[in-house]
Coordinates of C-alpha atoms and ligand atoms in Angstrom, one line a residue:
M1141 CA 0.1 0.0 0.0
L1142 CA 1.6 3.4 -1.0
K1143 CA 1.2 6.3 1.3
L1144 CA 1.8 10.0 0.6
Y1145 CA 1.7 12.8 2.7
N1146 CA -0.9 15.2 1.4
T1147 CA -0.3 18.9 2.2
L1148 CA -3.9 19.6 2.0
T1149 CA -4.7 17.5 4.9
R1150 CA -1.2 17.5 6.6
K1151 CA -1.6 13.6 6.9
K1152 CA -0.1 10.5 5.4
E1153 CA -2.9 9.0 3.2
E1154 CA -3.2 5.9 1.4
F1155 CA -3.0 6.8 -2.4
K1156 CA -5.9 5.6 -4.4
P1157 CA -6.2 7.4 -8.1
L1158 CA -9.5 8.6 -9.5
K1159 CA -9.2 6.1 -12.3
K1160 CA -7.9 2.6 -11.6
G1161 CA -4.5 1.7 -12.7
H1162 CA -4.2 5.5 -13.8
V1163 CA -2.3 8.5 -12.5
G1164 CA -2.3 12.1 -13.7
I1165 CA 0.4 14.2 -12.2
Y1166 CA 1.4 17.8 -12.8
S1167 CA 4.4 19.5 -11.8
C1168 CA 5.0 23.1 -11.6
G1169 CA 7.8 23.6 -14.4
P1170 CA 10.6 26.0 -14.6
T1171 CA 10.5 29.9 -15.4
V1172 CA 13.0 29.6 -18.3
Y1173 CA 14.8 32.9 -17.9
W1174 CA 17.9 31.3 -16.3
Y1175 CA 19.9 28.1 -15.5
Q1176 CA 17.9 25.9 -13.4
H1177 CA 19.9 25.5 -10.2
I1178 CA 20.7 22.5 -8.0
G1179 CA 17.9 23.8 -5.8
N1180 CA 15.0 23.3 -8.4
L1181 CA 16.6 20.1 -9.6
R1182 CA 16.2 18.7 -6.2
T1183 CA 12.5 19.3 -6.6
Y1184 CA 12.5 17.5 -9.8
I1185 CA 14.5 14.8 -8.7
F1186 CA 11.7 14.3 -5.9
S1187 CA 8.9 14.3 -8.7
D1188 CA 11.1 11.6 -10.6
I1189 CA 11.2 9.4 -7.5
L1190 CA 7.6 9.8 -7.0
K1191 CA 6.9 8.6 -10.7
R1192 CA 9.0 5.9 -10.3
I1193 CA 7.5 4.3 -7.3
L1194 CA 3.9 5.0 -9.0
I1195 CA 5.1 3.0 -11.7
Y1196 CA 6.3 0.6 -9.6
N1197 CA 3.0 0.0 -8.0
G1198 CA 1.7 -0.8 -11.5
Y1199 CA 0.2 2.5 -12.3
K1200 CA 0.1 4.0 -15.8
I1201 CA 1.3 7.8 -15.4
K1202 CA 0.5 10.8 -17.5
H1203 CA 2.7 13.7 -16.3
V1204 CA 2.6 17.2 -17.4
M1205 CA 4.9 20.1 -16.7
N1206 CA 4.6 23.8 -17.8
I1207 CA 7.2 25.8 -19.3
T1208 CA 6.9 29.5 -18.1
D1209 CA 7.8 31.7 -20.8
V1210 CA 5.7 34.4 -20.2
G1211 CA 3.7 36.2 -17.2
H1212 CA 6.1 35.5 -14.4
L1213 CA 6.7 38.9 -12.7
T1214 CA 9.5 39.6 -10.5
S1215 CA 6.9 40.3 -7.7
D1216 CA 4.2 38.1 -6.4
A1217 CA 2.2 41.3 -6.4
D1218 CA 1.5 41.7 -10.0
T1219 CA 3.9 44.1 -10.4
G1220 CA 7.6 44.6 -11.7
E1221 CA 9.0 43.5 -14.9
D1222 CA 8.4 40.0 -16.8
K1223 CA 11.2 37.9 -15.6
M1224 CA 11.9 37.0 -19.2
V1225 CA 12.3 40.6 -20.0
K1226 CA 14.7 40.9 -17.2
A1227 CA 16.7 38.4 -18.6
L1228 CA 16.9 39.7 -22.1
R1229 CA 18.4 42.9 -20.5
R1230 CA 20.8 40.9 -18.5
E1231 CA 22.2 39.2 -21.7
G1232 CA 22.0 42.3 -23.6
L1233 CA 19.5 40.9 -26.0
P1234 CA 17.2 42.9 -28.2
L1235 CA 13.6 43.6 -26.4
T1236 CA 11.9 41.6 -29.0
K1237 CA 9.4 38.6 -29.1
E1238 CA 11.8 36.5 -31.5
S1239 CA 14.8 37.2 -29.0
M1240 CA 12.4 36.2 -26.1
L1241 CA 11.5 33.0 -27.6
K1242 CA 15.2 32.2 -28.5
L1243 CA 16.0 32.8 -24.9
A1244 CA 13.5 30.7 -23.4
K1245 CA 14.6 27.8 -26.0
K1246 CA 18.0 28.1 -24.7
Y1247 CA 17.3 27.9 -21.1
T1248 CA 14.6 25.0 -21.8
D1249 CA 17.3 23.1 -23.8
V1250 CA 19.7 23.3 -20.9
F1251 CA 17.0 22.1 -18.6
K1252 CA 16.0 19.2 -20.6
E1253 CA 19.6 18.2 -20.8
D1254 CA 20.0 18.5 -16.8
F1255 CA 17.0 15.9 -17.0
K1256 CA 19.0 13.5 -19.2
K1257 CA 22.0 13.7 -17.0
L1258 CA 20.3 13.2 -13.9
N1259 CA 18.5 10.3 -15.1
I1260 CA 14.9 12.1 -14.5
I1261 CA 12.0 10.7 -16.9
E1262 CA 10.5 13.5 -18.9
P1263 CA 7.1 14.5 -18.3
N1264 CA 4.4 12.9 -21.3
I1265 CA 3.6 16.4 -22.1
W1266 CA 5.8 19.4 -21.8
S1267 CA 3.5 22.6 -22.1
K1268 CA 4.4 26.0 -22.9
A1269 CA 2.4 29.0 -21.3
T1270 CA 2.8 31.1 -24.5
E1271 CA 1.1 28.1 -26.4
H1272 CA -1.9 28.0 -24.2
I1273 CA -3.0 31.6 -23.8
K1274 CA -6.5 30.6 -25.6
D1275 CA -7.0 27.9 -22.8
M1276 CA -6.0 30.2 -20.1
I1277 CA -8.8 33.0 -21.5
E1278 CA -11.4 30.5 -21.8
L1279 CA -10.7 29.5 -18.2
I1280 CA -10.6 33.0 -17.1
K1281 CA -14.0 33.7 -19.0
K1282 CA -15.6 30.8 -16.7
I1283 CA -14.3 32.4 -13.5
E1284 CA -15.6 35.7 -14.4
K1285 CA -19.1 34.0 -15.3
N1286 CA -19.2 32.6 -11.9
N1287 CA -18.9 36.2 -10.4
Y1288 CA -15.4 35.8 -8.8
T1289 CA -13.8 38.6 -10.5
Y1290 CA -13.4 42.4 -10.5
K1291 CA -11.7 44.9 -12.7
T1292 CA -8.9 47.4 -11.5
K1293 CA -6.3 49.3 -13.6
V1294 CA -4.2 46.4 -13.2
G1295 CA -6.5 44.1 -15.1
L1296 CA -9.1 41.3 -14.0
I1297 CA -8.6 40.5 -10.5
F1298 CA -9.7 37.3 -8.6
D1299 CA -11.8 38.1 -5.4
T1300 CA -10.5 35.5 -3.0
S1301 CA -12.9 36.5 -0.4
K1302 CA -15.4 34.8 -2.5
F1303 CA -13.9 31.7 -2.2
E1304 CA -14.5 30.1 0.9
D1305 CA -11.8 27.6 1.2
Y1306 CA -9.2 30.1 0.2
T1307 CA -6.8 29.6 3.4
K1308 CA -7.0 25.6 3.5
L1309 CA -3.8 24.6 1.6
G1310 CA -1.8 27.0 3.3
R1311 CA -3.9 27.2 6.7
L1312 CA -3.2 30.8 6.0
K1313 CA -4.3 33.6 8.8
L1314 CA -5.2 36.2 6.1
K1315 CA -5.8 39.0 9.0
E1316 CA -2.3 38.3 9.6
L1317 CA -1.1 39.0 6.0
K1318 CA 1.3 42.0 6.1
K1319 CA 0.0 45.0 4.5
G1320 CA 2.1 44.7 1.4
I1321 CA 2.8 46.7 -1.9
R1322 CA -0.4 45.4 -3.5
V1323 CA -2.5 47.9 -2.1
K1324 CA -0.5 50.8 -3.0
T1325 CA -0.2 49.8 -6.5
D1326 CA -3.3 48.8 -7.0
P1327 CA -5.8 51.0 -4.8
K1328 CA -9.0 49.2 -5.8
R1329 CA -7.7 45.6 -4.6
K1330 CA -10.5 44.7 -2.1
N1331 CA -8.5 42.0 -0.4
L1332 CA -4.6 41.9 0.3
S1333 CA -4.7 38.3 -1.4
D1334 CA -6.7 38.9 -4.3
F1335 CA -4.6 38.5 -7.7
A1336 CA -4.6 39.2 -11.1
L1337 CA -6.0 36.5 -13.8
W1338 CA -5.2 39.1 -16.6
I1339 CA -3.0 42.1 -16.8
T1340 CA -3.6 45.1 -18.7
N1341 CA -2.6 48.7 -19.2
Q1342 CA 1.3 47.7 -19.6
P1343 CA 1.8 48.7 -23.1
K1344 CA 5.6 48.1 -22.7
H1345 CA 5.1 44.5 -22.2
L1346 CA 6.7 42.5 -24.9
M1347 CA 4.1 39.7 -25.3
Q1348 CA 0.6 40.9 -25.5
W1349 CA -2.6 39.3 -26.6
L1350 CA -6.3 40.2 -27.4
S1351 CA -8.9 39.2 -24.6
P1352 CA -12.3 40.4 -23.5
W1353 CA -10.5 42.2 -21.0
G1354 CA -8.1 44.4 -23.3
R1355 CA -4.6 43.7 -24.5
G1356 CA -2.5 42.3 -22.1
F1357 CA -1.2 39.0 -20.8
P1358 CA -1.9 36.2 -18.3
G1359 CA -1.3 36.2 -14.4
W1360 CA 1.3 33.8 -13.8
H1361 CA -1.1 31.2 -11.7
I1362 CA -3.7 30.6 -14.3
E1363 CA -1.2 29.0 -16.6
C1364 CA -0.8 26.0 -14.2
S1365 CA -4.8 25.7 -13.8
A1366 CA -5.5 25.9 -17.4
M1367 CA -2.8 23.5 -18.7
S1368 CA -3.1 20.7 -15.8
M1369 CA -7.1 20.7 -16.8
K1370 CA -6.6 20.7 -20.4
Y1371 CA -4.5 17.8 -20.2
L1372 CA -5.6 15.9 -17.1
G1373 CA -9.2 16.8 -16.6
N1374 CA -11.0 19.1 -14.1
T1375 CA -9.8 17.0 -11.0
I1376 CA -6.1 15.8 -11.0
D1377 CA -4.6 13.2 -8.8
I1378 CA -1.3 14.5 -8.0
H1379 CA 0.3 18.3 -8.2
T1380 CA 3.9 18.7 -7.3
G1381 CA 6.0 21.9 -6.5
G1382 CA 8.5 23.5 -4.3
E1383 CA 7.3 24.3 -0.5
E1384 CA 7.2 28.1 -1.4
H1385 CA 4.2 27.4 -3.6
I1386 CA 1.8 26.4 -0.9
P1387 CA 0.8 29.7 0.4
V1388 CA 0.4 31.9 -3.1
H1389 CA 0.8 30.0 -6.1
H1390 CA -0.8 26.8 -5.4
T1391 CA -3.4 28.6 -3.2
N1392 CA -4.4 30.7 -6.2
E1393 CA -4.4 27.5 -8.4
I1394 CA -7.0 25.9 -6.4
A1395 CA -9.3 29.1 -5.7
Q1396 CA -9.3 29.9 -9.7
S1397 CA -9.8 26.2 -10.9
E1398 CA -12.4 25.4 -8.2
A1399 CA -14.2 28.7 -9.0
A1400 CA -14.5 27.8 -12.5
T1401 CA -15.5 24.1 -12.3
G1402 CA -17.1 23.8 -8.9
K1403 CA -15.0 20.7 -8.9
K1404 CA -12.1 19.6 -6.2
F1405 CA -9.4 20.4 -8.3
V1406 CA -6.2 18.2 -6.8
R1407 CA -6.7 15.2 -4.8
Y1408 CA -2.9 14.7 -3.3
W1409 CA -0.9 18.1 -3.0
L1410 CA 2.9 16.8 -2.6
H1411 CA 5.5 19.5 -1.6
A1412 CA 9.1 19.1 -1.8
R1413 CA 11.2 21.2 0.8
W1414 CA 13.9 23.5 -0.4
L1415 CA 17.9 22.9 -0.7
I1416 CA 19.3 25.2 1.3
F1417 CA 22.7 27.1 0.9
K1418 CA 24.3 28.9 3.7
G1419 CA 21.2 28.8 6.0
E1420 CA 18.9 30.2 3.2
K1421 CA 16.8 28.9 0.3
M1422 CA 19.1 28.4 -2.6
S1423 CA 17.3 30.9 -5.2
K1424 CA 18.0 32.8 -8.4
S1425 CA 17.2 36.2 -7.1
K1426 CA 19.9 35.8 -4.3
G1427 CA 22.5 35.5 -7.0
E1428 CA 24.6 32.7 -5.7
I1429 CA 23.5 29.6 -7.4
Y1430 CA 25.0 26.6 -8.4
T1431 CA 24.2 24.6 -11.8
I1432 CA 24.8 20.7 -12.7
S1433 CA 27.5 21.8 -15.3
A1434 CA 29.1 24.0 -12.2
L1435 CA 29.2 20.9 -10.2
E1436 CA 30.6 18.9 -13.3
K1437 CA 33.5 21.5 -13.6
K1438 CA 34.5 20.7 -9.9
K1439 CA 34.4 17.1 -11.0
Y1440 CA 31.2 16.0 -9.5
S1441 CA 28.7 14.0 -11.6
S1442 CA 25.1 14.5 -11.8
L1443 CA 24.7 11.2 -10.3
D1444 CA 26.8 12.3 -7.3
Y1445 CA 24.2 14.9 -7.2
R1446 CA 21.2 12.5 -7.3
Y1447 CA 22.8 10.4 -4.7
F1448 CA 23.2 13.2 -2.5
C1449 CA 19.6 14.2 -2.8
L1450 CA 18.4 10.5 -2.3
T1451 CA 20.0 10.9 1.3
A1452 CA 17.5 13.3 2.6
H1453 CA 13.7 12.7 2.7
Y1454 CA 11.9 15.2 0.4
R1455 CA 10.1 16.7 3.3
T1456 CA 13.2 17.7 5.2
Q1457 CA 15.4 20.6 4.0
L1458 CA 18.8 19.7 2.6
E1459 CA 22.1 21.8 3.3
F1460 CA 24.0 21.9 0.4
S1461 CA 27.9 22.4 0.4
Y1462 CA 30.7 21.0 -1.3
K1463 CA 31.6 19.2 2.0
N1464 CA 28.3 17.7 2.2
L1465 CA 28.2 16.7 -1.5
S1466 CA 31.8 15.1 -1.4
A1467 CA 30.7 12.8 1.3
A1468 CA 27.6 11.6 -0.8
K1469 CA 30.1 11.0 -3.6
N1470 CA 32.4 9.0 -1.7
A1471 CA 29.8 6.9 -0.4
Y1472 CA 28.2 6.7 -3.8
Q1473 CA 31.5 5.5 -5.3
R1474 CA 32.2 3.2 -2.4
L1475 CA 28.8 1.5 -3.1
K1476 CA 29.4 0.9 -6.7
N1477 CA 32.9 -0.4 -6.1
F1478 CA 31.2 -2.9 -3.5
I1479 CA 28.5 -3.8 -6.0
S1480 CA 31.0 -4.3 -8.7
E1481 CA 32.4 -7.3 -6.6
I1482 CA 29.0 -9.3 -6.2
K1483 CA 28.4 -12.2 -8.3
N1484 CA 25.3 -12.5 -9.8
D1485 CA 23.0 -15.7 -8.7
K1486 CA 19.7 -14.8 -10.4
K1487 CA 17.4 -14.7 -7.7
I1488 CA 15.8 -11.8 -5.8
N1489 CA 16.3 -11.4 -2.0
R1490 CA 12.6 -11.3 -0.7
K1491 CA 13.3 -10.3 2.7
Y1492 CA 15.5 -7.3 1.6
F1493 CA 13.2 -6.3 -1.1
K1494 CA 10.3 -6.2 1.0
E1495 CA 12.0 -4.2 3.4
F1496 CA 12.8 -1.6 0.4
E1497 CA 9.5 -2.0 -0.7
E1498 CA 8.0 -0.8 2.5
A1499 CA 10.4 2.0 2.6
I1500 CA 9.6 3.7 -0.6
N1501 CA 5.8 3.1 -0.2
D1502 CA 5.9 5.1 3.1
D1503 CA 5.9 8.3 1.7
L1504 CA 9.1 7.9 -0.5
D1505 CA 11.5 7.4 2.5
M1506 CA 14.5 7.3 0.5
P1507 CA 17.0 7.8 3.1
K1508 CA 15.7 4.6 4.7
A1509 CA 15.7 2.8 1.3
L1510 CA 19.4 3.4 0.9
T1511 CA 20.2 2.2 4.2
I1512 CA 18.6 -1.1 3.3
L1513 CA 20.4 -1.2 0.0
W1514 CA 23.6 -0.6 2.0
K1515 CA 22.9 -3.3 4.6
L1516 CA 22.0 -5.6 1.5
V1517 CA 25.3 -4.9 0.0
R1518 CA 27.5 -5.3 3.1
D1519 CA 25.5 -8.4 4.1
K1520 CA 27.9 -11.3 3.8
K1521 CA 25.2 -14.0 4.1
A1522 CA 22.7 -12.5 1.7
T1523 CA 21.7 -14.2 -1.7
G1524 CA 20.4 -12.7 -4.8
K1525 CA 22.1 -9.4 -4.2
I1526 CA 22.6 -8.7 -7.9
Q1527 CA 18.9 -9.2 -9.1
T1528 CA 17.5 -7.3 -6.2
I1529 CA 20.0 -4.2 -6.7
K1530 CA 18.7 -4.3 -10.4
K1531 CA 15.0 -4.0 -9.2
I1532 CA 16.1 -1.4 -6.6
D1533 CA 17.7 0.8 -9.0
Q1534 CA 14.6 1.1 -11.2
I1535 CA 13.8 3.7 -8.5
F1536 CA 17.1 5.0 -7.4
S1537 CA 18.3 5.5 -10.9
L1538 CA 21.9 5.7 -10.3
N1539 CA 23.2 3.1 -12.5
L1540 CA 24.4 1.1 -9.6
L1541 CA 25.1 -1.9 -12.0
K1542 CA 26.6 -0.1 -14.8
K1543 CA 30.2 -0.9 -15.4
E1544 CA 32.1 2.3 -15.3
K1545 CA 34.9 2.8 -18.0
I1546 CA 37.5 4.6 -16.1
K1547 CA 40.0 6.7 -17.8
I1548 CA 43.3 5.6 -16.3
P1549 CA 45.8 8.4 -16.4
E1550 CA 49.4 7.5 -18.4
K1551 CA 51.3 7.7 -15.3
I1552 CA 49.3 5.4 -13.7
K1553 CA 49.4 2.9 -16.4
K1554 CA 53.2 3.1 -16.4
L1555 CA 53.6 2.6 -13.0
V1556 CA 51.5 -0.5 -13.0
Q1557 CA 53.7 -1.7 -15.6
E1558 CA 56.7 -1.2 -13.7
R1559 CA 55.2 -2.8 -10.7
E1560 CA 54.7 -6.0 -13.3
Q1561 CA 58.2 -6.0 -13.9
E1562 CA 59.5 -5.9 -10.3
R1563 CA 57.0 -8.7 -9.6
K1564 CA 58.3 -10.7 -12.6
K1565 CA 61.8 -10.0 -11.0
K1566 CA 60.4 -11.2 -7.7
D1567 CA 61.4 -8.2 -5.9
F1568 CA 58.2 -7.7 -3.9
K1569 CA 59.4 -5.2 -1.8
K1570 CA 59.9 -2.7 -5.1
A1571 CA 56.5 -4.0 -6.3
D1572 CA 54.9 -3.1 -2.7
K1573 CA 56.2 0.3 -2.8
I1574 CA 54.8 1.1 -6.3
R1575 CA 51.4 -0.2 -5.3
E1576 CA 51.4 2.4 -2.4
Q1577 CA 52.6 5.1 -4.9
I1578 CA 49.7 4.0 -6.9
K1579 CA 47.2 4.0 -4.1
K1580 CA 48.3 7.6 -3.1
R1581 CA 47.2 8.7 -6.3
G1582 CA 43.8 7.4 -6.0
Y1583 CA 44.2 3.9 -7.7
I1584 CA 44.0 0.5 -6.3
I1585 CA 45.5 -2.6 -8.1
E1586 CA 44.0 -6.2 -7.8
D1587 CA 45.8 -9.0 -9.1
T1588 CA 43.7 -11.3 -11.2
S1589 CA 44.6 -14.7 -13.2
K1590 CA 44.1 -12.2 -16.3
G1591 CA 46.7 -9.7 -14.9
P1592 CA 46.4 -6.5 -12.9
K1593 CA 43.0 -4.9 -12.5
I1594 CA 43.2 -1.0 -11.9
K1595 CA 40.3 0.4 -10.0
K1596 CA 39.6 4.0 -8.3
K1597 CA 40.0 4.2 -4.6
Ligands
AMP1666 P1 11.2 28.5 -10.6 O1 12.0 28.5 -11.8 O2 11.9 29.4 -9.7 O3 9.7 28.6 -10.8 O4 11.1 27.1 -9.7 C1 11.0 25.7 -10.0 C2 10.9 24.8 -9.2 O5 11.9 24.7 -8.5 C3 9.6 25.1 -8.1 O6 8.9 23.8 -8.0 C4 10.2 25.7 -7.1 O7 9.4 25.4 -5.9 C5 11.5 24.9 -7.0 N1 12.5 25.5 -6.1 C6 13.1 26.7 -6.2 N2 13.8 27.0 -5.3 C7 14.4 25.5 -4.5 C8 15.2 25.1 -3.7 N3 16.2 26.1 -3.2 N4 15.3 23.8 -3.4 C9 14.3 23.1 -3.9 N5 13.3 23.4 -4.9 C10 13.3 24.9 -5.3
ZN1667 ZN1 2.5 26.2 -11.0

């Protein structure tokens, strides 16, 4: 039985999809105005693990992810510049629609490349905001027809006081919401939590469309409602995202979707907690971010990072530092070394596999699952190791059984040859000395009947 922690109820619940055997999942995707940092990617590794566990439990998955290429303003208060325009300025590109689409493509491509490197299964549908403006307009029309909106100079606004359950997902105390800039920039705003569905009166904005409310562009939240309902129906099984989306973005998604359809929008809300850097959320706006290619330059592989993420439960924050990443990298390397020594005996170890299954089905307890894997690998009496690891790695996806082709430096090869010569001369003292030298440089030699085997330490 698979249990998932639902933010809506703040409880672990047994997962039961709407349609037997099928699961619809929507994940809030990236705003493609810059590289996705490893914090963002932690959240996508989490949704990948979720998918793999659902697949393991026999479900057919339909997974949709959006690509935000319009409408995400620098402030949650429906003000500020569009993040995409800000990026054009940063990169010294012309402020045209064409260069904006080019920029979006550039960062989308890098994002998809990172997915491949991290062994993340791609969604079945990538949906770009700019290609779904019509769907958004149709959805907003329904919300307006159901009397949840009013107009101000900013555009068409959602009246959150008309939606009874507005505070439910975030357990929000609206009275305590700070009087923010929303009121100042939009004096006609009725409630501090109200948000724009369609933004007008911004003649300088690059991408604009005609709509019943005037020329303009969609508010950021509406894209996720429109695209998830288009591909997955009015009620979807699972919606994922980072923890900061609980009080605003996802709260607004629920309000506008349910205002339009009168039906429950999402049955299970799953939120990943942040990757932390120096005590704070890793964030693009704070400037100091790390990308997969930055890690690679420092000789950490993408799968070292995947292993690092799996050492923490998705509902706990994870502190990033090179020291922590190095510890994970070493553990991962050691694990693979151990595994490379194991002989295959074509069975499954039922006892260990059952323990593993219980861990993953208990709200994706990957740290526990990892401990079980280590126990299995180290258990001298256990049988069926390789076939069990094979199954386990369908979830971890850490290429645990892939034989690594290591590139041996010329210097090491030379030392190995020298050692062989000393051995032939039966000067084992000298040979051992050379072995030590090789070890110091990070390699170990194993003497086999076919000659010396070189491995990374
Ligand atoms: P964005 O491109 O900023 O819209 O973020 C894309 C996804 O990454 C969202 O689901 C965010 O919640 C998530 N995210 C952003 N920052 C972090 C972080 N430091 N750790 C984990 N997830 C994050
Ligand atoms: Zn979203």
